[in-house]
Amino acid sequence: METQAHPLLELKSITKFFGSNKVIDDLDLSVYDGEFLTLLGPSGCGKTTLLRLIGGFERPTGGRIYMDGTDITYTAPHRRPVNTVFQQYSLFPHMNVFENVAFGLKMKNLSKDKIEEAVNSSLKKVKMEHFADRMPMELSCGQQQRVSIARAFVNNPKILLLDEPLSALDYKLRCEMQLELKELQRDLGITFVFVTHDQEEALCMSDRVVVLNEGMIEQIGSPIQIYEEPKNLFVANFVGEINVFDGIVASTTEKYFTALVAGMSCKLKKPTTFDVEKGSKIKVLLRPEDMVIEKIKKLDEESSKLQGVISHLVYKGRTIDLWIRMSGGIMVMATQFFNEDDPDIIYSVGDFVDVSWIDDWEVVLPDA
Amino acid sequence: MHKAKDNFCRSIILYFIFIWFSLMIVMPNMLVVLASFLTKDETWYLRLPLNLDNYRALFDTNLWMLIAKSIGLALCTGLACLLIGYPFAYLIAKLPKERHSIFLMLIMIPFWTNSLVRNYALVSVFSDTGLINQWLLNLGLIKTPIHILHTNFAVFFGMTYTLLPFMILPIYAVLEKIDRSLVEAARDLGANSFDVFKKIIIPLSFSGIVAGFIMVFLPALTLFYVSDILGGSKVLVLGSVIRNYFLPDQLGALNANWPVGAAISVSLTLSMLVLLTIYFKSGNTVEEEQQLW
Ligand SMILES: Nc1ncnc2c1ncn2[C@@H]1O[C@H](COP(=O)(O)OP(=O)(O)OP(=O)(O)O)[C@@H](O)[C@H]1O
Ligand SMILES: [Mg+2]
């Protein structure tokens, strides 16, 4: 994506203060035509603020916003080719579904026929064509959400902004809507900028994910990059569960290096992002599902592998989560697929296990 | 134990309210209704037999002229209150939340002064030797005082001044409840400020406008003391008509006719009731919608 010539939307060193509170800190971001971009971050990190800056509801304290090369930093919301799906739906309570969706088109003074055609076809796209005469209060949350999405995209914006549109829905409906939204985005070909604090949602829907923290971008990348190659501890911890081991580099070769990880000597692949030097401190990160667990009879002081005791386990249907207390005292989480044919899989609290991981699947970061 | 005590307290309070309501509101009104069916008496004001003749007074064309005048004045007052009150309420609702109470206080404080006193104060503003005329004279803009007091305008001004808060408060209450994100949604969809006002703010505050209008219009029909103080001997409001039937006039001649006054009063109350029922029938649905929303 980043190789594409012209970004559709460009934020350049955007800073936003509320009083003396710095909410967005010198942020640069490009959004490309047709992509599904997700802003992911913990509560209060400035996601909504960023979206409101793009929508025109807030003015940046510093920096510029360009749309197709034109400066729109101070353009009023109703003059931007951008539409928003609000978190609380914000349907007009005194208008029925049809009138709500038609609102933007009426503002553009389109002819009655054109409006009717556009409204009906967009209601169809969100499967609400039979509800055109209903008032918003007569709709369920999910239905209201669909209408508010239709109301936004019927205007054919260059960018659709969505602020946690699914957060008020129950789990099952949310999963359904995630798929539908993704499909809708492909179908419409409109650029989506989607806000969520739910990492799973971000990973399953987006072309690119922007991980935000305290008004700064921690990492931009595809869902796979974000999950498999987190650039720092914040991203690693925020996106999914992860085990973090402390290590000290013992020796290095051309492609590999050995390090003392949790007291064990391990041979690891050299990271590309920074230089490892003998004696430097590192962090070794491992996803629970990359851990390999093997049951053993008893702890072996001489063993060359990491060993521990299962202290806690959670059965999750297809998988089982194990918390293992290592000899050094640290806790490691491991997710194992449940396999009925394999008797080894019957773990119980107090079992002794060897702990290792699939070679080269670790992420090595410098210890800050 | 506690519960029993709570219940006891609650029923005491409920009984008290019930008794108060019966004694102070239901009883007097029933007496007025009863009076409207009795016959006039020179010394005791009322006597038997029961009859319907008093209601004939309602068909008097003079009375209807007066009613028309009074309704006209009340409509003008309502309109003026709306034109002044709506922007006022809108501005308050737009301010940051912390400042709302200060401005609401500023509206409420004059309430704590008796409105009779406030209208007397207006006399010293409007009279020929009053503030306005003195200023104008001192500034050399006029040679002789202009008569403001005892004109229709003075009464209209007094009414508007007295009743303005009743317009502002209900409108503010609805405006304040309008979700700001609705305004943002409208702007997002291409509406300019005027469109937002016309298509979102006005329709969503309509129930407040109606409530405010009723709360100004109905008292404006009967606030006879404003008319008395600022309008002089002119009979401008329906309230004065009723009052005149109940009080002996200044010359001491017993002009009072309680049964007819009662009949007019009952008719007025009934028409107000009808109006209010219509309003609540239509208004409640709006309010329910907003609450559900
Ligand atoms: N209008 C405002 N005035 C003052 N401070 C604000 C305003 N809006 C947001 N903030 C502050 O800016 C910070 C970021 O808020 P923002 O709403 O962008 O967070 P968010 O990432 O959307 O969080 P959430 O996931 O909880 O919605 C917060 O600390 C918030 O208190
Ligand atoms: Mg938010």
mmCIF file of C-alpha atoms in Angstrom, chain B:
data_model
loop_
_atom_site.group_PDB
_atom_site.id
_atom_site.type_symbol
_atom_site.label_atom_id
_atom_site.label_comp_id
_atom_site.label_asym_id
_atom_site.label_seq_id
_atom_site.Cartn_x
_atom_site.Cartn_y
_atom_site.Cartn_z
ATOM 1 C CA MET B 1 -39.411 -2.258 60.708
ATOM 2 C CA HIS B 2 -37.847 0.418 58.598
ATOM 3 C CA LYS B 3 -40.058 -0.419 55.752
ATOM 4 C CA ALA B 4 -43.191 -0.094 57.814
ATOM 5 C CA LYS B 5 -41.981 3.293 59.042
ATOM 6 C CA ASP B 6 -41.170 4.426 55.531
ATOM 7 C CA ASN B 7 -44.570 3.390 54.337
ATOM 8 C CA PHE B 8 -46.170 5.221 57.230
ATOM 9 C CA CYS B 9 -44.288 8.411 56.403
ATOM 10 C CA ARG B 10 -45.154 8.068 52.800
ATOM 11 C CA SER B 11 -48.849 7.644 53.417
ATOM 12 C CA ILE B 12 -48.826 10.650 55.766
ATOM 13 C CA ILE B 13 -47.293 12.747 53.022
ATOM 14 C CA LEU B 14 -49.665 11.379 50.431
ATOM 15 C CA TYR B 15 -52.656 12.068 52.676
ATOM 16 C CA PHE B 16 -51.395 15.564 53.307
ATOM 17 C CA ILE B 17 -51.038 16.246 49.592
ATOM 18 C CA PHE B 18 -54.426 14.725 48.970
ATOM 19 C CA ILE B 19 -56.103 16.838 51.641
ATOM 20 C CA TRP B 20 -54.289 19.968 50.502
ATOM 21 C CA PHE B 21 -55.282 19.311 46.923
ATOM 22 C CA SER B 22 -58.916 18.717 47.864
ATOM 23 C CA LEU B 23 -59.192 21.736 50.138
ATOM 24 C CA MET B 24 -57.265 24.206 48.035
ATOM 25 C CA ILE B 25 -58.017 23.192 44.490
ATOM 26 C CA VAL B 26 -60.956 20.846 44.130
ATOM 27 C CA MET B 27 -63.241 22.453 46.728
ATOM 28 C CA PRO B 28 -62.897 26.068 45.536
ATOM 29 C CA ASN B 29 -63.442 24.989 41.958
ATOM 30 C CA MET B 30 -66.517 23.001 42.912
ATOM 31 C CA LEU B 31 -67.815 26.077 44.753
ATOM 32 C CA VAL B 32 -67.304 28.168 41.634
ATOM 33 C CA VAL B 33 -69.122 25.590 39.552
ATOM 34 C CA LEU B 34 -71.943 25.545 42.094
ATOM 35 C CA ALA B 35 -72.066 29.353 42.152
ATOM 36 C CA SER B 36 -72.445 29.448 38.401
ATOM 37 C CA PHE B 37 -75.795 27.671 38.738
ATOM 38 C CA LEU B 38 -77.155 29.857 41.572
ATOM 39 C CA THR B 39 -78.992 33.174 41.474
ATOM 40 C CA LYS B 40 -77.653 36.659 42.264
ATOM 41 C CA ASP B 41 -78.466 38.129 45.657
ATOM 42 C CA GLU B 42 -77.965 41.795 46.640
ATOM 43 C CA THR B 43 -76.733 41.152 50.173
ATOM 44 C CA TRP B 44 -75.523 37.537 50.233
ATOM 45 C CA TYR B 45 -74.278 37.530 46.636
ATOM 46 C CA LEU B 46 -75.733 34.054 46.070
ATOM 47 C CA ARG B 47 -79.040 32.330 46.641
ATOM 48 C CA LEU B 48 -81.191 29.542 45.367
ATOM 49 C CA PRO B 49 -82.822 28.501 43.056
ATOM 50 C CA LEU B 50 -80.521 26.692 40.728
ATOM 51 C CA ASN B 51 -80.722 27.801 37.113
ATOM 52 C CA LEU B 52 -78.862 27.927 33.834
ATOM 53 C CA ASP B 53 -79.541 31.602 33.075
ATOM 54 C CA ASN B 54 -76.054 32.762 34.085
ATOM 55 C CA TYR B 55 -74.566 31.003 31.114
ATOM 56 C CA ARG B 56 -76.639 33.240 28.880
ATOM 57 C CA ALA B 57 -74.111 35.989 29.632
ATOM 58 C CA LEU B 58 -71.749 34.038 27.425
ATOM 59 C CA PHE B 59 -73.800 34.962 24.389
ATOM 60 C CA ASP B 60 -73.313 38.667 24.972
ATOM 61 C CA THR B 61 -71.532 40.201 21.960
ATOM 62 C CA ASN B 62 -69.733 42.696 24.178
ATOM 63 C CA LEU B 63 -68.216 39.828 26.069
ATOM 64 C CA TRP B 64 -67.097 38.229 22.820
ATOM 65 C CA MET B 65 -65.496 41.469 21.718
ATOM 66 C CA LEU B 66 -63.604 41.463 24.977
ATOM 67 C CA ILE B 67 -62.652 37.834 24.633
ATOM 68 C CA ALA B 68 -61.371 38.501 21.134
ATOM 69 C CA LYS B 69 -59.326 41.422 22.406
ATOM 70 C CA SER B 70 -57.967 39.369 25.260
ATOM 71 C CA ILE B 71 -57.070 36.483 22.968
ATOM 72 C CA GLY B 72 -55.406 38.942 20.620
ATOM 73 C CA LEU B 73 -53.327 40.355 23.448
ATOM 74 C CA ALA B 74 -52.472 36.871 24.715
ATOM 75 C CA LEU B 75 -51.416 35.770 21.221
ATOM 76 C CA CYS B 76 -49.229 38.830 20.812
ATOM 77 C CA THR B 77 -47.704 38.209 24.226
ATOM 78 C CA GLY B 78 -47.085 34.571 23.357
ATOM 79 C CA LEU B 79 -45.492 35.510 20.060
ATOM 80 C CA ALA B 80 -43.299 38.168 21.629
ATOM 81 C CA CYS B 81 -42.221 35.781 24.384
ATOM 82 C CA LEU B 82 -41.413 33.172 21.750
ATOM 83 C CA LEU B 83 -39.398 35.579 19.619
ATOM 84 C CA ILE B 84 -37.435 36.813 22.617
ATOM 85 C CA GLY B 85 -37.419 33.573 24.593
ATOM 86 C CA TYR B 86 -36.359 31.111 21.915
ATOM 87 C CA PRO B 87 -33.035 32.746 21.050
ATOM 88 C CA PHE B 88 -32.460 33.222 24.757
ATOM 89 C CA ALA B 89 -33.068 29.547 25.524
ATOM 90 C CA TYR B 90 -31.019 28.543 22.496
ATOM 91 C CA LEU B 91 -28.047 30.627 23.583
ATOM 92 C CA ILE B 92 -28.139 29.241 27.112
ATOM 93 C CA ALA B 93 -28.373 25.664 25.838
ATOM 94 C CA LYS B 94 -25.396 26.282 23.580
ATOM 95 C CA LEU B 95 -23.186 27.557 26.386
ATOM 96 C CA PRO B 96 -20.880 25.160 28.218
ATOM 97 C CA LYS B 97 -22.899 23.129 30.754
ATOM 98 C CA GLU B 98 -21.275 24.712 33.812
ATOM 99 C CA ARG B 99 -22.669 28.123 32.909
ATOM 100 C CA HIS B 100 -26.273 27.043 32.359
ATOM 101 C CA SER B 101 -27.275 27.346 35.997
ATOM 102 C CA ILE B 102 -25.993 30.923 36.267
ATOM 103 C CA PHE B 103 -28.140 32.069 33.376
ATOM 104 C CA LEU B 104 -31.148 30.090 34.543
ATOM 105 C CA MET B 105 -30.698 31.759 37.933
ATOM 106 C CA LEU B 106 -30.698 35.176 36.276
ATOM 107 C CA ILE B 107 -34.043 34.294 34.731
ATOM 108 C CA MET B 108 -35.441 32.891 37.955
ATOM 109 C CA ILE B 109 -34.316 35.608 40.378
ATOM 110 C CA PRO B 110 -36.988 38.156 39.313
ATOM 111 C CA PHE B 111 -39.518 35.440 40.116
ATOM 112 C CA TRP B 112 -38.667 35.825 43.765
ATOM 113 C CA THR B 113 -39.901 39.401 43.653
ATOM 114 C CA ASN B 114 -43.659 39.511 43.534
ATOM 115 C CA SER B 115 -44.777 40.152 39.977
ATOM 116 C CA LEU B 116 -47.229 42.751 41.283
ATOM 117 C CA VAL B 117 -44.300 44.730 42.662
ATOM 118 C CA ARG B 118 -42.405 44.346 39.420
ATOM 119 C CA ASN B 119 -45.332 45.699 37.447
ATOM 120 C CA TYR B 120 -45.629 48.655 39.784
ATOM 121 C CA ALA B 121 -41.951 49.246 39.098
ATOM 122 C CA LEU B 122 -42.810 49.367 35.400
ATOM 123 C CA VAL B 123 -45.238 52.177 36.151
ATOM 124 C CA SER B 124 -42.360 54.358 37.294
ATOM 125 C CA VAL B 125 -40.523 53.499 34.115
ATOM 126 C CA PHE B 126 -43.390 54.224 31.758
ATOM 127 C CA SER B 127 -45.259 57.082 33.424
ATOM 128 C CA ASP B 128 -45.178 60.651 32.045
ATOM 129 C CA THR B 129 -42.642 61.575 34.696
ATOM 130 C CA GLY B 130 -41.006 58.160 34.556
ATOM 131 C CA LEU B 131 -37.531 57.078 33.599
ATOM 132 C CA ILE B 132 -38.055 56.780 29.866
ATOM 133 C CA ASN B 133 -39.701 60.147 29.467
ATOM 134 C CA GLN B 134 -37.118 61.837 31.665
ATOM 135 C CA TRP B 135 -34.298 60.437 29.603
ATOM 136 C CA LEU B 136 -35.895 61.377 26.356
ATOM 137 C CA LEU B 137 -36.644 64.866 27.666
ATOM 138 C CA ASN B 138 -33.136 65.304 29.020
ATOM 139 C CA LEU B 139 -31.639 64.152 25.768
ATOM 140 C CA GLY B 140 -33.833 66.672 24.025
ATOM 141 C CA LEU B 141 -35.385 64.042 21.780
ATOM 142 C CA ILE B 142 -38.928 65.043 22.774
ATOM 143 C CA LYS B 143 -40.521 68.260 24.027
ATOM 144 C CA THR B 144 -43.527 66.835 25.848
ATOM 145 C CA PRO B 145 -43.745 63.437 27.551
ATOM 146 C CA ILE B 146 -45.102 60.617 25.404
ATOM 147 C CA HIS B 147 -47.861 58.583 26.914
ATOM 148 C CA ILE B 148 -46.773 55.038 27.360
ATOM 149 C CA LEU B 149 -48.539 54.157 30.555
ATOM 150 C CA HIS B 150 -52.184 53.172 30.190
ATOM 151 C CA THR B 151 -51.764 52.115 26.584
ATOM 152 C CA ASN B 152 -52.239 48.689 25.079
ATOM 153 C CA PHE B 153 -48.513 48.612 24.530
ATOM 154 C CA ALA B 154 -47.787 49.056 28.229
ATOM 155 C CA VAL B 155 -50.025 46.109 29.087
ATOM 156 C CA PHE B 156 -48.489 44.012 26.321
ATOM 157 C CA PHE B 157 -45.011 44.899 27.581
ATOM 158 C CA GLY B 158 -45.905 44.064 31.181
ATOM 159 C CA MET B 159 -47.408 40.723 30.157
ATOM 160 C CA THR B 160 -44.384 39.812 28.075
ATOM 161 C CA TYR B 161 -42.058 40.861 30.859
ATOM 162 C CA THR B 162 -43.971 38.904 33.482
ATOM 163 C CA LEU B 163 -44.420 35.737 31.446
ATOM 164 C CA LEU B 164 -41.121 35.491 29.551
ATOM 165 C CA PRO B 165 -39.567 32.936 31.928
ATOM 166 C CA PHE B 166 -42.477 30.568 31.280
ATOM 167 C CA MET B 167 -41.455 30.533 27.636
ATOM 168 C CA ILE B 168 -37.717 30.265 28.177
ATOM 169 C CA LEU B 169 -37.732 27.434 30.670
ATOM 170 C CA PRO B 170 -39.674 24.763 28.743
ATOM 171 C CA ILE B 171 -37.847 25.579 25.506
ATOM 172 C CA TYR B 172 -34.509 25.447 27.276
ATOM 173 C CA ALA B 173 -35.470 22.107 28.811
ATOM 174 C CA VAL B 174 -36.029 20.519 25.382
ATOM 175 C CA LEU B 175 -33.126 22.225 23.643
ATOM 176 C CA GLU B 176 -30.793 21.124 26.371
ATOM 177 C CA LYS B 177 -31.807 17.515 25.829
ATOM 178 C CA ILE B 178 -31.099 17.535 22.089
ATOM 179 C CA ASP B 179 -28.125 15.300 21.444
ATOM 180 C CA ARG B 180 -25.252 17.356 20.066
ATOM 181 C CA SER B 181 -24.226 14.496 17.867
ATOM 182 C CA LEU B 182 -27.491 14.976 15.918
ATOM 183 C CA VAL B 183 -26.320 18.440 14.984
ATOM 184 C CA GLU B 184 -22.940 17.074 14.029
ATOM 185 C CA ALA B 185 -24.562 14.306 12.014
ATOM 186 C CA ALA B 186 -26.582 16.885 10.085
ATOM 187 C CA ARG B 187 -23.504 19.000 9.422
ATOM 188 C CA ASP B 188 -21.649 15.898 8.365
ATOM 189 C CA LEU B 189 -24.399 15.188 5.845
ATOM 190 C CA GLY B 190 -23.964 18.588 4.251
ATOM 191 C CA ALA B 191 -26.310 20.828 6.229
ATOM 192 C CA ASN B 192 -25.217 24.412 6.897
ATOM 193 C CA SER B 193 -26.102 26.180 10.152
ATOM 194 C CA PHE B 194 -29.420 27.388 8.816
ATOM 195 C CA ASP B 195 -30.413 23.909 7.580
ATOM 196 C CA VAL B 196 -29.464 22.446 10.939
ATOM 197 C CA PHE B 197 -31.634 24.980 12.704
ATOM 198 C CA LYS B 198 -34.590 24.503 10.386
ATOM 199 C CA LYS B 199 -34.509 20.735 9.980
ATOM 200 C CA ILE B 200 -33.144 19.545 13.309
ATOM 201 C CA ILE B 201 -33.308 22.101 16.107
ATOM 202 C CA ILE B 202 -36.777 23.547 15.465
ATOM 203 C CA PRO B 203 -38.556 20.211 14.901
ATOM 204 C CA LEU B 204 -36.883 18.649 17.925
ATOM 205 C CA SER B 205 -37.739 21.577 20.177
ATOM 206 C CA PHE B 206 -41.293 21.926 18.923
ATOM 207 C CA SER B 207 -42.811 20.314 22.015
ATOM 208 C CA GLY B 208 -41.000 22.944 24.101
ATOM 209 C CA ILE B 209 -42.352 25.725 21.915
ATOM 210 C CA VAL B 210 -45.902 24.461 22.321
ATOM 211 C CA ALA B 211 -45.503 24.003 26.067
ATOM 212 C CA GLY B 212 -44.005 27.471 26.440
ATOM 213 C CA PHE B 213 -46.722 29.005 24.314
ATOM 214 C CA ILE B 214 -49.463 27.430 26.409
ATOM 215 C CA MET B 215 -47.765 28.486 29.620
ATOM 216 C CA VAL B 216 -47.670 32.074 28.388
ATOM 217 C CA PHE B 217 -50.945 32.205 26.480
ATOM 218 C CA LEU B 218 -53.243 30.911 29.221
ATOM 219 C CA PRO B 219 -52.061 33.232 32.020
ATOM 220 C CA ALA B 220 -52.015 36.122 29.551
ATOM 221 C CA LEU B 221 -55.788 35.711 29.231
ATOM 222 C CA THR B 222 -56.356 36.253 32.922
ATOM 223 C CA LEU B 223 -53.527 38.311 34.426
ATOM 224 C CA PHE B 224 -55.887 41.175 35.265
ATOM 225 C CA TYR B 225 -53.538 42.987 37.635
ATOM 226 C CA VAL B 226 -51.065 43.703 34.817
ATOM 227 C CA SER B 227 -53.884 45.223 32.830
ATOM 228 C CA ASP B 228 -55.075 47.135 35.914
ATOM 229 C CA ILE B 229 -51.687 48.531 36.801
ATOM 230 C CA LEU B 230 -50.365 49.329 33.345
ATOM 231 C CA GLY B 231 -53.567 49.647 31.336
ATOM 232 C CA GLY B 232 -55.512 51.937 33.669
ATOM 233 C CA SER B 233 -59.260 51.750 33.363
ATOM 234 C CA LYS B 234 -59.146 49.865 30.053
ATOM 235 C CA VAL B 235 -60.568 46.362 30.240
ATOM 236 C CA LEU B 236 -58.167 44.343 28.163
ATOM 237 C CA VAL B 237 -58.099 40.857 29.566
ATOM 238 C CA LEU B 238 -60.738 38.259 30.240
ATOM 239 C CA GLY B 239 -59.513 38.065 33.813
ATOM 240 C CA SER B 240 -60.627 41.644 34.406
ATOM 241 C CA VAL B 241 -64.119 40.825 33.192
ATOM 242 C CA ILE B 242 -64.447 38.000 35.664
ATOM 243 C CA ARG B 243 -62.912 40.051 38.426
ATOM 244 C CA ASN B 244 -65.409 42.875 37.775
ATOM 245 C CA TYR B 245 -68.325 40.532 38.301
ATOM 246 C CA PHE B 246 -66.959 39.531 41.698
ATOM 247 C CA LEU B 247 -65.891 42.887 43.119
ATOM 248 C CA PRO B 248 -68.105 45.862 43.843
ATOM 249 C CA ASP B 249 -66.789 48.659 41.633
ATOM 250 C CA GLN B 250 -64.966 51.658 42.957
ATOM 251 C CA LEU B 251 -68.024 53.923 43.122
ATOM 252 C CA GLY B 252 -69.548 51.671 45.745
ATOM 253 C CA ALA B 253 -72.541 50.710 43.631
ATOM 254 C CA LEU B 254 -73.112 47.033 44.018
ATOM 255 C CA ASN B 255 -72.439 45.866 40.505
ATOM 256 C CA ALA B 256 -71.250 42.428 41.511
ATOM 257 C CA ASN B 257 -72.849 39.392 39.926
ATOM 258 C CA TRP B 258 -71.182 36.293 41.286
ATOM 259 C CA PRO B 259 -73.188 33.677 39.362
ATOM 260 C CA VAL B 260 -72.418 35.259 35.985
ATOM 261 C CA GLY B 261 -68.756 35.728 36.927
ATOM 262 C CA ALA B 262 -68.656 32.106 38.009
ATOM 263 C CA ALA B 263 -70.283 30.999 34.760
ATOM 264 C CA ILE B 264 -67.685 32.818 32.670
ATOM 265 C CA SER B 265 -64.925 31.496 34.894
ATOM 266 C CA VAL B 266 -66.170 27.920 34.555
ATOM 267 C CA SER B 267 -66.395 28.271 30.782
ATOM 268 C CA LEU B 268 -62.862 29.623 30.639
ATOM 269 C CA THR B 269 -61.542 26.795 32.806
ATOM 270 C CA LEU B 270 -63.310 24.249 30.632
ATOM 271 C CA SER B 271 -61.901 25.640 27.407
ATOM 272 C CA MET B 272 -58.430 25.663 28.928
ATOM 273 C CA LEU B 273 -58.913 22.062 29.968
ATOM 274 C CA VAL B 274 -59.895 21.140 26.443
ATOM 275 C CA LEU B 275 -56.848 22.923 25.038
ATOM 276 C CA LEU B 276 -54.521 21.271 27.519
ATOM 277 C CA THR B 277 -55.975 17.831 26.876
ATOM 278 C CA ILE B 278 -55.428 18.283 23.164
ATOM 279 C CA TYR B 279 -51.881 19.385 23.864
ATOM 280 C CA PHE B 280 -51.034 16.524 26.186
ATOM 281 C CA LYS B 281 -52.651 13.984 23.889
ATOM 282 C CA SER B 282 -50.366 15.116 21.088
ATOM 283 C CA GLY B 283 -47.485 16.285 23.253
ATOM 284 C CA ASN B 284 -47.101 13.156 25.328
ATOM 285 C CA THR B 285 -46.295 11.026 22.342
ATOM 286 C CA VAL B 286 -43.534 13.425 21.390
ATOM 287 C CA GLU B 287 -42.157 13.389 24.903
ATOM 288 C CA GLU B 288 -42.338 9.619 25.168
ATOM 289 C CA GLU B 289 -40.476 9.363 21.917
ATOM 290 C CA GLN B 290 -37.744 11.586 23.248
ATOM 291 C CA GLN B 291 -37.484 9.696 26.482
ATOM 292 C CA LEU B 292 -37.327 6.353 24.742
ATOM 293 C CA TRP B 293 -34.800 7.784 22.406
#
